[in-house]
CSV table of C-alpha atoms and ligand atoms in Angstrom, one decimal:
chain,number,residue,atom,x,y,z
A,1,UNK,CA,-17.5,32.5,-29.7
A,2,UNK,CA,-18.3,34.8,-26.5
A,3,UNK,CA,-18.1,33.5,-23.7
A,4,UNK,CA,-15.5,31.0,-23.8
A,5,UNK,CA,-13.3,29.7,-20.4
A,6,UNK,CA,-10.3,32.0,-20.6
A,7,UNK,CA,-7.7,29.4,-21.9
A,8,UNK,CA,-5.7,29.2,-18.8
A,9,UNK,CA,-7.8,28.2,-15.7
A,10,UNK,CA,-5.5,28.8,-12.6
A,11,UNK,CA,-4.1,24.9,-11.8
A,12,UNK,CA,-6.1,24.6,-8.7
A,13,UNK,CA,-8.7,26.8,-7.1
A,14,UNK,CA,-9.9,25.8,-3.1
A,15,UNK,CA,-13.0,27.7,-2.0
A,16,UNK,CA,-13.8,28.0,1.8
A,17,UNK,CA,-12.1,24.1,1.8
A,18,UNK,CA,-13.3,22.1,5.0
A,19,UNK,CA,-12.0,18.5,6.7
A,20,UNK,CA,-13.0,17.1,9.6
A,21,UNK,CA,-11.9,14.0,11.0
A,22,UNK,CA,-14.5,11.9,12.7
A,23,UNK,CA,-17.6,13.4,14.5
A,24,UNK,CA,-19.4,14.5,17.4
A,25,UNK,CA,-17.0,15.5,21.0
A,26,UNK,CA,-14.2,13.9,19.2
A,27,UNK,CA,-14.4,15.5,15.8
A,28,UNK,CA,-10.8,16.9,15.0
A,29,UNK,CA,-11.8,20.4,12.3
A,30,UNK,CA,-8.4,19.5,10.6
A,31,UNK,CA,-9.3,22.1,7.9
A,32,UNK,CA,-11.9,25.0,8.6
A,33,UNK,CA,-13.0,26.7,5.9
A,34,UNK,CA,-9.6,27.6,3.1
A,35,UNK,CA,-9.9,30.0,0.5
A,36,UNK,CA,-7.3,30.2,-2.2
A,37,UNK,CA,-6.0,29.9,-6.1
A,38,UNK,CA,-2.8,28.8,-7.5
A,39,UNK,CA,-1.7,30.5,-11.0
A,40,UNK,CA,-0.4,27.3,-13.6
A,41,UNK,CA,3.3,26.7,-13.9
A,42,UNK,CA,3.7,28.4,-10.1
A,43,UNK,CA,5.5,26.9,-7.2
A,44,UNK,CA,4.2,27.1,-3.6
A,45,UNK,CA,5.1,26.6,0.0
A,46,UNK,CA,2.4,25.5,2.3
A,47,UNK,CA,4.0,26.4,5.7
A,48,UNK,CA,2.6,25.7,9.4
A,49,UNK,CA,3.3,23.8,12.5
A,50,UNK,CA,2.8,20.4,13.1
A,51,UNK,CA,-0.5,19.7,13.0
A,52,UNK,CA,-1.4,23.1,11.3
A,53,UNK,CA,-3.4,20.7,8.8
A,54,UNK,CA,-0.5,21.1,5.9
A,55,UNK,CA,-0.6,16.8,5.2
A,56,UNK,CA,-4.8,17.3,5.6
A,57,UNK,CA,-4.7,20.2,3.1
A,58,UNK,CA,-2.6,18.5,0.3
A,59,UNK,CA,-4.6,15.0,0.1
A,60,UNK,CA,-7.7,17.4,-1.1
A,61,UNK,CA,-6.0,18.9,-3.6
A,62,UNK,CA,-4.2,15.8,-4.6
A,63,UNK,CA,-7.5,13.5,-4.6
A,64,UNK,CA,-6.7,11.1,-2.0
A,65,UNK,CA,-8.8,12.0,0.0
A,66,UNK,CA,-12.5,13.9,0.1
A,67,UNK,CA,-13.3,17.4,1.8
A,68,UNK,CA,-16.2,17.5,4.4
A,69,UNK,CA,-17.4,20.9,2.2
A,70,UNK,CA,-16.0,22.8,-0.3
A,71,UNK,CA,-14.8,23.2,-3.3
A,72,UNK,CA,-11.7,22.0,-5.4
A,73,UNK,CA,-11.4,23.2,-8.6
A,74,UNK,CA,-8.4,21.5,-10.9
A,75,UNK,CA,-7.8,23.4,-14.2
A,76,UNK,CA,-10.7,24.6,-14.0
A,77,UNK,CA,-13.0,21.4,-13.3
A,78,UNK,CA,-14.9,21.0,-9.9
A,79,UNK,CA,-13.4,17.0,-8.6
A,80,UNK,CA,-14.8,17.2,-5.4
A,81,UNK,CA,-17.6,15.0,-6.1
A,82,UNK,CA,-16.5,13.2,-9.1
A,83,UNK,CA,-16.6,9.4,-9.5
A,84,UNK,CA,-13.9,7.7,-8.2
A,85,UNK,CA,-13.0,6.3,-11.6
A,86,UNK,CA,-12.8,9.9,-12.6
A,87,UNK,CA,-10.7,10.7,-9.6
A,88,UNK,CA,-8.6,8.1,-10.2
A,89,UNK,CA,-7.8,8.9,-13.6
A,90,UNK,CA,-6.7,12.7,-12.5
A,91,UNK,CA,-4.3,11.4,-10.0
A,92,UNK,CA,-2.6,8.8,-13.3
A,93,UNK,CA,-2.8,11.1,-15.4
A,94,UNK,CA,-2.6,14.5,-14.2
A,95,UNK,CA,-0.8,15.0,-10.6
A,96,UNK,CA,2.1,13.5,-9.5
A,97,UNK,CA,3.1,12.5,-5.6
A,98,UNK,CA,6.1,13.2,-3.4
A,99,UNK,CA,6.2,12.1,0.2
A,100,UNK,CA,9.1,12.2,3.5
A,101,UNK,CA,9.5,8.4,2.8
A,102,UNK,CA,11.1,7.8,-0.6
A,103,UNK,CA,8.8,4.6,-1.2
A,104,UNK,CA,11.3,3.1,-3.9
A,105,UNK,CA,11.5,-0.5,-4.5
A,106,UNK,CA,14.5,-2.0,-3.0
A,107,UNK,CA,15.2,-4.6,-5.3
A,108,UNK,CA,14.9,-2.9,-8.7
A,109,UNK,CA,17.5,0.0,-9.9
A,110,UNK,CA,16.9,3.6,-9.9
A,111,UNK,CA,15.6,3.7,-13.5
A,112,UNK,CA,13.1,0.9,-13.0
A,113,UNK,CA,12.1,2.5,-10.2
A,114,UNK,CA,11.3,5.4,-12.3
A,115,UNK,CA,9.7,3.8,-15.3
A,116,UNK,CA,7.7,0.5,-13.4
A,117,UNK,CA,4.6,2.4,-12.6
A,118,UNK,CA,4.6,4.3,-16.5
A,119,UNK,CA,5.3,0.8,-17.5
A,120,UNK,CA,2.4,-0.9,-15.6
A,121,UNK,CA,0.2,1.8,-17.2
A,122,UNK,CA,0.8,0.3,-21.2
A,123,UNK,CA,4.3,2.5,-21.7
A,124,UNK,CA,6.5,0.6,-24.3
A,125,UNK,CA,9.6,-0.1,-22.5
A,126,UNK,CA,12.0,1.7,-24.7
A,127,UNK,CA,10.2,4.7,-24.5
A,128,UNK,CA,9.9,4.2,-20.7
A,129,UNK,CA,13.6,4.2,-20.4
A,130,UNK,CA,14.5,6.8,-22.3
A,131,UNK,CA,12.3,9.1,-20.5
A,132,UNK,CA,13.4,7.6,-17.3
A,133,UNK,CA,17.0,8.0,-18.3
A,134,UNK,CA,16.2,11.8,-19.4
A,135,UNK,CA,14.5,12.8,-16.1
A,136,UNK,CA,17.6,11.5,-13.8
A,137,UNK,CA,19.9,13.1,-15.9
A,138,UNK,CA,17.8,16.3,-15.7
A,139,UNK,CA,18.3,15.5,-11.7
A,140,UNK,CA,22.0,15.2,-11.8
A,141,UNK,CA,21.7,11.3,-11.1
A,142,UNK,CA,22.8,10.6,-15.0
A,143,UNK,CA,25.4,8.1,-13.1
A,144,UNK,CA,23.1,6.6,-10.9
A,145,UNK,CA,20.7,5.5,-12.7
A,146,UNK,CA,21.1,1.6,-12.7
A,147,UNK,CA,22.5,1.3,-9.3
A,148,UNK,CA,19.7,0.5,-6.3
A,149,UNK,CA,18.4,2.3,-3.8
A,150,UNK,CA,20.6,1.3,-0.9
A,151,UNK,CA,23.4,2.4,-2.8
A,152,UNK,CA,22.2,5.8,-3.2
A,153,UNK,CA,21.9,8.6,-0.2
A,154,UNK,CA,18.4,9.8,0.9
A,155,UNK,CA,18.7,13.4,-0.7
A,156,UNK,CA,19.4,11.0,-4.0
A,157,UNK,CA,16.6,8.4,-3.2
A,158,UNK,CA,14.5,11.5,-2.9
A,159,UNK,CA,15.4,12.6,-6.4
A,160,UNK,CA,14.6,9.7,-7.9
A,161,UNK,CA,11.3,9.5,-6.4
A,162,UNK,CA,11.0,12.9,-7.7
A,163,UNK,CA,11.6,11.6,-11.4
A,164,UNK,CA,8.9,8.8,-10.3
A,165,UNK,CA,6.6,11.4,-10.2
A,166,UNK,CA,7.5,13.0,-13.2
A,167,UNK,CA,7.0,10.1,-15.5
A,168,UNK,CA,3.9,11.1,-16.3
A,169,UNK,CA,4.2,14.4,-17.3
A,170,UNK,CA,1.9,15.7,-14.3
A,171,UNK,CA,0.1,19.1,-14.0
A,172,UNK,CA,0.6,19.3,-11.1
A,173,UNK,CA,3.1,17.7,-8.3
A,174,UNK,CA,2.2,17.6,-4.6
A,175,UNK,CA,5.3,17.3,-2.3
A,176,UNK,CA,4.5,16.8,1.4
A,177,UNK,CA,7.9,17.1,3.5
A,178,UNK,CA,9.8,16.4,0.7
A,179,UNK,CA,13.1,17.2,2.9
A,180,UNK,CA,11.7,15.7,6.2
A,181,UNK,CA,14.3,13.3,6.5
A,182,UNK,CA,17.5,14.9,5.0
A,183,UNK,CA,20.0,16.9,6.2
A,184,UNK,CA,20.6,20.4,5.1
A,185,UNK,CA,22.7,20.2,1.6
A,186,UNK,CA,20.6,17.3,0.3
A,187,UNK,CA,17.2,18.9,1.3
A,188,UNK,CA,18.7,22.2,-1.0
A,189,UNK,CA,19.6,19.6,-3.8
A,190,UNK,CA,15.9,18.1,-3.5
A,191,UNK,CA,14.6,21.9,-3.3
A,192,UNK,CA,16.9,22.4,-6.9
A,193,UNK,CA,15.5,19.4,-8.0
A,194,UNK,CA,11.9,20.6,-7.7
A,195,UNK,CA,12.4,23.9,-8.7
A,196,UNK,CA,14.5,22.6,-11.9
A,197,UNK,CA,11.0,20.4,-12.7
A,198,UNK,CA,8.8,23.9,-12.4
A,199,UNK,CA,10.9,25.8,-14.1
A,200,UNK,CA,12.1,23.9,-17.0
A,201,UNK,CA,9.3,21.6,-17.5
A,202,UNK,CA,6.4,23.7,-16.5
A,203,UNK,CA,4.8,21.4,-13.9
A,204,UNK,CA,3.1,23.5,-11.1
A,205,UNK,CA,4.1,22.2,-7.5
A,206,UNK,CA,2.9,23.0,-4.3
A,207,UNK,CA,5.3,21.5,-1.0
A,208,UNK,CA,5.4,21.7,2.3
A,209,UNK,CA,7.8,22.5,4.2
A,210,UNK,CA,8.7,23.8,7.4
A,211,UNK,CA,12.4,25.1,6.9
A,212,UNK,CA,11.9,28.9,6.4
A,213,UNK,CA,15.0,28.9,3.9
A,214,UNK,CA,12.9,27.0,1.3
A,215,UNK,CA,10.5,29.8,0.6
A,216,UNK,CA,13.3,30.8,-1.4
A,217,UNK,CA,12.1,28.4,-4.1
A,218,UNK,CA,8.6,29.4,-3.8
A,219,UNK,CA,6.8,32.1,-5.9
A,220,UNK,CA,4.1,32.0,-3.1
A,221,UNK,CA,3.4,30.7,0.2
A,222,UNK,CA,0.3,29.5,2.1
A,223,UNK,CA,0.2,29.7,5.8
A,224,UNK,CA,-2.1,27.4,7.9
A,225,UNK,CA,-2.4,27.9,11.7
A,226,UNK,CA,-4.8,25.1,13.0
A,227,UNK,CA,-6.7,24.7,10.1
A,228,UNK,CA,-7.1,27.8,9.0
A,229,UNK,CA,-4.9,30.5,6.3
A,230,UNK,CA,-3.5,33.1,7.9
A,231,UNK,CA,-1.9,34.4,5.3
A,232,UNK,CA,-1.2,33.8,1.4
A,233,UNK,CA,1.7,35.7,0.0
A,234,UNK,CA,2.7,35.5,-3.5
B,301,LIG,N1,-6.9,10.4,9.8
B,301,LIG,C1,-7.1,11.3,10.8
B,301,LIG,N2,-8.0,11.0,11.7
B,301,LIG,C2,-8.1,11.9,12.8
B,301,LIG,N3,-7.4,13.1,12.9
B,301,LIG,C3,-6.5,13.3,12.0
B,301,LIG,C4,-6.3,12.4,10.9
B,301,LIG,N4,-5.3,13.0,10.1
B,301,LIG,C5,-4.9,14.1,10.7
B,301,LIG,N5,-5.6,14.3,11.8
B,301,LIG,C6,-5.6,15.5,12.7
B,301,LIG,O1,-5.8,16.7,11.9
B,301,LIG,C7,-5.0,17.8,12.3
B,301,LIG,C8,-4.1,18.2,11.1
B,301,LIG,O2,-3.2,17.1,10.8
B,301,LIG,P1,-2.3,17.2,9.5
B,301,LIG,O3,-3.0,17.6,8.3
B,301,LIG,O4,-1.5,15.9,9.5
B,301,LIG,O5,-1.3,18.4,10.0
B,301,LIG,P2,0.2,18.7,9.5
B,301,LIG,O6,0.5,18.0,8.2
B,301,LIG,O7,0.3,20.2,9.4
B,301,LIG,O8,1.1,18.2,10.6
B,301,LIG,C9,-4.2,17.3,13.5
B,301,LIG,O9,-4.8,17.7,14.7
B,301,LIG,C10,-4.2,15.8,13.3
B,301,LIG,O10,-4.1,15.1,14.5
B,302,LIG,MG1,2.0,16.6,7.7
């Protein structure tokens, strides 16, 4: 066959990517016009001041939410203007979410906090749990693994969550201020924990952060200055 896709299409591609909130004297140009690709199996830092349009940027990549033009290209398929039952199944099946908030379930333990949403989804239970079990232990919360969240600290709430999102086996993992609320030695062992994912399972993640010590982890980084890139090192 000639002219075949090359086999690996980069894991996202953004061309001249625009958002704007609302319309007319009040329309906020949260994103104006982003031009950019991301190589599979990388890890990137989307840097910027508050209010740079970092959050704004991720949600179109990560499919909740729709551009006002442009293009967003994942492996390779445009999903800007797919059906929402398309969309919805390339968020389930292929990307994976980490916010500031920790969003666990108070009442359930770390583990089924892990597995409920694979579960939910028509995972048998056993093989829910073991994969659970594996991922925490991968995240250095072997021990911690049937105890709740309020008996956990945030950095380790925040690695579970991490695990949460890795149930799946996503492409790709979006992390939005993953270390916003932690204080300097657990945001490193969240940074470790991410970078541990990328490099040992392969997913590609892009996070945002505004610490400058955590472009360490990146292989890239994407600055945004109200709205716009103003520069994309890698
Ligand atoms: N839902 C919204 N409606 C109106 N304006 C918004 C909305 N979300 C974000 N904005 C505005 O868009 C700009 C970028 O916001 P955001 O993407 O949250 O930036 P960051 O994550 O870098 O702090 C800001 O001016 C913000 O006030
Ligand atoms: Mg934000």
């Amino acid at each position: 066959m000639s002219d075949v896709e090359p086999r690996t299409a980069p894991a996202l591609e953004v061309r001249d990517l625009a958002r704007t909130y609302g319309s007319g004297a009040t329309a906020v140009q949260a994103l104006r016009g982003i031009t950019f690709r991301i190589d599979q199996g990388s890890m990137v830092c989307i840097m910027g001041k508050s209010g740079s349009g970092k959050s704004t940027l991720l949600r179109q990549l990560g499919l909740l939410d729709s551009p006002t033009s442009g293009e967003v290209l994942l492996e390779g398929v445009e999903v800007t203007r797919l059906r929402e039952s398309r969309r919805r199944l390339l968020r389930l099946e292929r990307l994976g979410y980490v916010f500031q908030e920790y969003a666990l379930l108070p009442e359930l333990l770390a583990e089924e906090n892990v597995y409920l949403p694979a579960l939910m989804s028509g995972g048998s239970l056993r093989a829910c749990r073991d994969r659970a079990r594996q991922l925490l232990a991968m995240l250095d919360l072997g021990n911690r693994a049937g105890h709740r969240p309020s008996e956990l600290s945030g950095g380790e709430q925040q690695r579970v969550a991490i695990a949460r999102a890795m149930m799946n086996d996503p492409a790709i993992l979006f992390a939005d201020e993953p270390t916003g609320n932690l204080d300097s030695a657990s945001s490193e062992m969240v940074m470790k924990a991410l970078a541990r994912m990328n490099s040992e399972l392969g997913v590609t993640i892009l996070f945002v952060s505004h610490d400058l010590d955590h472009r360490q982890y990146a292989r890239g980084v994407i600055h945004l200055r109200d709205g716009a890139l103003t520069a994309s090192e890698s």
